[in-house]
mmCIF file of C-alpha atoms in Angstrom:
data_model
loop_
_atom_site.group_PDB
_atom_site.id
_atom_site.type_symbol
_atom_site.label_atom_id
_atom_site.label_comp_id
_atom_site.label_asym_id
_atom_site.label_seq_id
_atom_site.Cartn_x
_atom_site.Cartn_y
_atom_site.Cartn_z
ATOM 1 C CA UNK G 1 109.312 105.186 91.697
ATOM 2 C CA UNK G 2 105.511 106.203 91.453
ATOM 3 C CA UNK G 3 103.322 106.274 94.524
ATOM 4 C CA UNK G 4 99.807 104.435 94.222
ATOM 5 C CA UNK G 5 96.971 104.493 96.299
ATOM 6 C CA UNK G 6 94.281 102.065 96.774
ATOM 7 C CA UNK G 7 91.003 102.683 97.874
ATOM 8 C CA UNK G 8 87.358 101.905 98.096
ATOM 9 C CA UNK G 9 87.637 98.267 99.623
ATOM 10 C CA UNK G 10 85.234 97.285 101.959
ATOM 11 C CA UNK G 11 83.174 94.365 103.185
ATOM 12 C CA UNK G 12 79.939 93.677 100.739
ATOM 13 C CA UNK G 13 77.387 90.683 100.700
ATOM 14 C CA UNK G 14 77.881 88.381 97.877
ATOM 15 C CA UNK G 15 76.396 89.199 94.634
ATOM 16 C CA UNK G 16 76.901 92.908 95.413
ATOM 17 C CA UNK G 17 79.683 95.424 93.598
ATOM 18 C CA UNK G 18 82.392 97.527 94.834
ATOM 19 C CA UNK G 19 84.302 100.230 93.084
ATOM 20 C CA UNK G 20 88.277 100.366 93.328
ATOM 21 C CA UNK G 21 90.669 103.233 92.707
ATOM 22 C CA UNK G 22 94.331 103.378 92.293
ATOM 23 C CA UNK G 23 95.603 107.314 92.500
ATOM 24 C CA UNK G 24 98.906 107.874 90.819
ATOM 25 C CA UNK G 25 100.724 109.692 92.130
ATOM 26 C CA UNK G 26 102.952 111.860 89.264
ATOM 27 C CA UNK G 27 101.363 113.097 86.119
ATOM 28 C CA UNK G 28 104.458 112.016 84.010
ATOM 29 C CA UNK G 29 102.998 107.876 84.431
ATOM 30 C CA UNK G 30 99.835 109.832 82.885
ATOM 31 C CA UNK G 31 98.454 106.565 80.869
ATOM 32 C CA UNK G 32 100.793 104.320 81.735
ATOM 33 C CA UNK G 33 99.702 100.539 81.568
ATOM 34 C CA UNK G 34 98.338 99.504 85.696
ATOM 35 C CA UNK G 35 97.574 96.494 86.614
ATOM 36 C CA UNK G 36 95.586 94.783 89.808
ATOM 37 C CA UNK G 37 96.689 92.052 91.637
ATOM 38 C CA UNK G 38 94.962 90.755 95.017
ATOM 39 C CA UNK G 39 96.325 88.211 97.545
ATOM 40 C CA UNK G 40 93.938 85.756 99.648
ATOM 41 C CA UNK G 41 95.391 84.839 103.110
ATOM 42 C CA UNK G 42 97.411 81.826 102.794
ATOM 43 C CA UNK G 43 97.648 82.626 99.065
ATOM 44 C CA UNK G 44 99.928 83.550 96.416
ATOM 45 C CA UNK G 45 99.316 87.579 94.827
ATOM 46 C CA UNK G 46 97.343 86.524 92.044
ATOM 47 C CA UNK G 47 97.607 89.087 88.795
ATOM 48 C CA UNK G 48 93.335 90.290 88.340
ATOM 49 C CA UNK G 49 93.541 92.765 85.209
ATOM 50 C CA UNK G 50 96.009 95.112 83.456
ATOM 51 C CA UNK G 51 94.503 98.588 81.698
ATOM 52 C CA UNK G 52 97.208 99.432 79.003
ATOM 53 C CA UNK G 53 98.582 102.945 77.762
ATOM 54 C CA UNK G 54 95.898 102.208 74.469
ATOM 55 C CA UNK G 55 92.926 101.934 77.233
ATOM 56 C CA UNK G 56 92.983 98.174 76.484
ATOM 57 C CA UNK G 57 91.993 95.995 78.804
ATOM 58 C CA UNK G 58 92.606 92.075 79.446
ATOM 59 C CA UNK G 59 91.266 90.267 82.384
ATOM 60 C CA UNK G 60 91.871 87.039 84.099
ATOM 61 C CA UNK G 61 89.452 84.267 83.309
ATOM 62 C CA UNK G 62 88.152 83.985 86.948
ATOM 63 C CA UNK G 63 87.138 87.581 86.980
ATOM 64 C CA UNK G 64 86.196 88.374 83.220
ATOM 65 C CA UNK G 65 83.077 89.276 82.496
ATOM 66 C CA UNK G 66 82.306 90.622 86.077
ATOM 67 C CA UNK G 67 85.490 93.028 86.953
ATOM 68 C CA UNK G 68 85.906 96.329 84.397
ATOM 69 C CA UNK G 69 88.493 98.329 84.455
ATOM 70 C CA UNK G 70 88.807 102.260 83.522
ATOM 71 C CA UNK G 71 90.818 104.889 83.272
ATOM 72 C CA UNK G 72 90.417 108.662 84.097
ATOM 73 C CA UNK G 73 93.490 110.433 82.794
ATOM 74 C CA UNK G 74 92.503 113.893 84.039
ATOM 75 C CA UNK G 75 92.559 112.495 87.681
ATOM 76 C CA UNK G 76 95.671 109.945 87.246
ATOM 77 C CA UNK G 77 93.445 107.506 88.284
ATOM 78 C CA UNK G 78 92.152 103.839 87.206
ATOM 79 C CA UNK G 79 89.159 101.881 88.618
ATOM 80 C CA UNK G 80 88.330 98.753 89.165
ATOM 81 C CA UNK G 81 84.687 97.955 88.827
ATOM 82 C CA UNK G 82 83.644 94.340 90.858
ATOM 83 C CA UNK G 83 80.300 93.163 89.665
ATOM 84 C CA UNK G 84 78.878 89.838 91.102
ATOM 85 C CA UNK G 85 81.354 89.366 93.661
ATOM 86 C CA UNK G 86 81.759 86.320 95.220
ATOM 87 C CA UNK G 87 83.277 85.246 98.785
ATOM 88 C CA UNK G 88 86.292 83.722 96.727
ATOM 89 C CA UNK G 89 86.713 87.331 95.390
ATOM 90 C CA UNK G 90 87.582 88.257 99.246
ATOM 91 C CA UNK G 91 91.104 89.537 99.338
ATOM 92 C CA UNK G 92 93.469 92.758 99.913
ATOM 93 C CA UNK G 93 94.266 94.422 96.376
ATOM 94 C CA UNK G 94 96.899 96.178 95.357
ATOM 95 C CA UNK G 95 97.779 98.362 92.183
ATOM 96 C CA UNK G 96 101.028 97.847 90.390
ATOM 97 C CA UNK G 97 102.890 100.204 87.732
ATOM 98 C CA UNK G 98 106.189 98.462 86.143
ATOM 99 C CA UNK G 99 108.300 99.724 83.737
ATOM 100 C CA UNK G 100 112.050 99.142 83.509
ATOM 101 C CA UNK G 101 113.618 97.591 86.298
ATOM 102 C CA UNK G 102 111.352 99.686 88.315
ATOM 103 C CA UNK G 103 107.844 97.869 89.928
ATOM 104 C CA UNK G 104 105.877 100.144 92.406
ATOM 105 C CA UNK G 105 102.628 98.654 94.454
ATOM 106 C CA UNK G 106 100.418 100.418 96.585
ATOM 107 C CA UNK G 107 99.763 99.562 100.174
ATOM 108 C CA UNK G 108 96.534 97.494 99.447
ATOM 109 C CA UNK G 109 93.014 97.898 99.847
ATOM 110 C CA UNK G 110 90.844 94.595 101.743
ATOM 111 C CA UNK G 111 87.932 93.616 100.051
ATOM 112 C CA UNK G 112 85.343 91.070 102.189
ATOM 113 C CA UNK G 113 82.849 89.205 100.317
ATOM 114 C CA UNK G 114 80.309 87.854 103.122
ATOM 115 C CA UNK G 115 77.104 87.071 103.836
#
């Protein structure tokens, strides 16, 4: 199973941006499709994006057009950019690699959207 690491969550004002990262943790899941996923207390995990092994990138409608996503293959890493973030953006978010039978998640990162 790969290891992923979240990072860069944090507690920001509404309107503002935060910048996510999800370290991989073997070099053989190089480019492999990641996706993002974040989970509200009291709420379901909720899928957020998906970067695929092309680079492509879909997005779910509540974030799309504010959340980016990007890859940096030399560090094994892919980013979540959060744009105009709003307090119903507030949750802990976790990276997820699947392929086969096998489904690996990080330990989560909290982001707080509050004024």
């Amino acid at each position: 199973q790969v290891q992923l690491v979240e990072s860069g969550g944090d507690l920001v004002q509404p309107g503002g941006s935060l910048r996510l990262s999800c370290a991989i943790s073997e070099s053989r899941f190089r480019g492999h499709a990641i996706s993002w996923y974040r989970q509200a207390p009291g709420k379901r995990r909720e899928w957020v994006a998906t970067i695929f092994s092309s680079d492509s990138t879909d997005y779910a409608g509540s974030v799309k057009g504010r959340f980016i996503l990007s890859r940096d293959h030399a560090k094994n890493a892919v980013y979540l950019q959060m744009n105009n973030l709003k307090p119903e953006d507030a949750a802990v978010y976790y990276c997820n690699h699947r392929i086969g039978s096998s489904d690996s998640w990080g330990q989560g990162t909290q982001v707080t959207v509050s004024s």
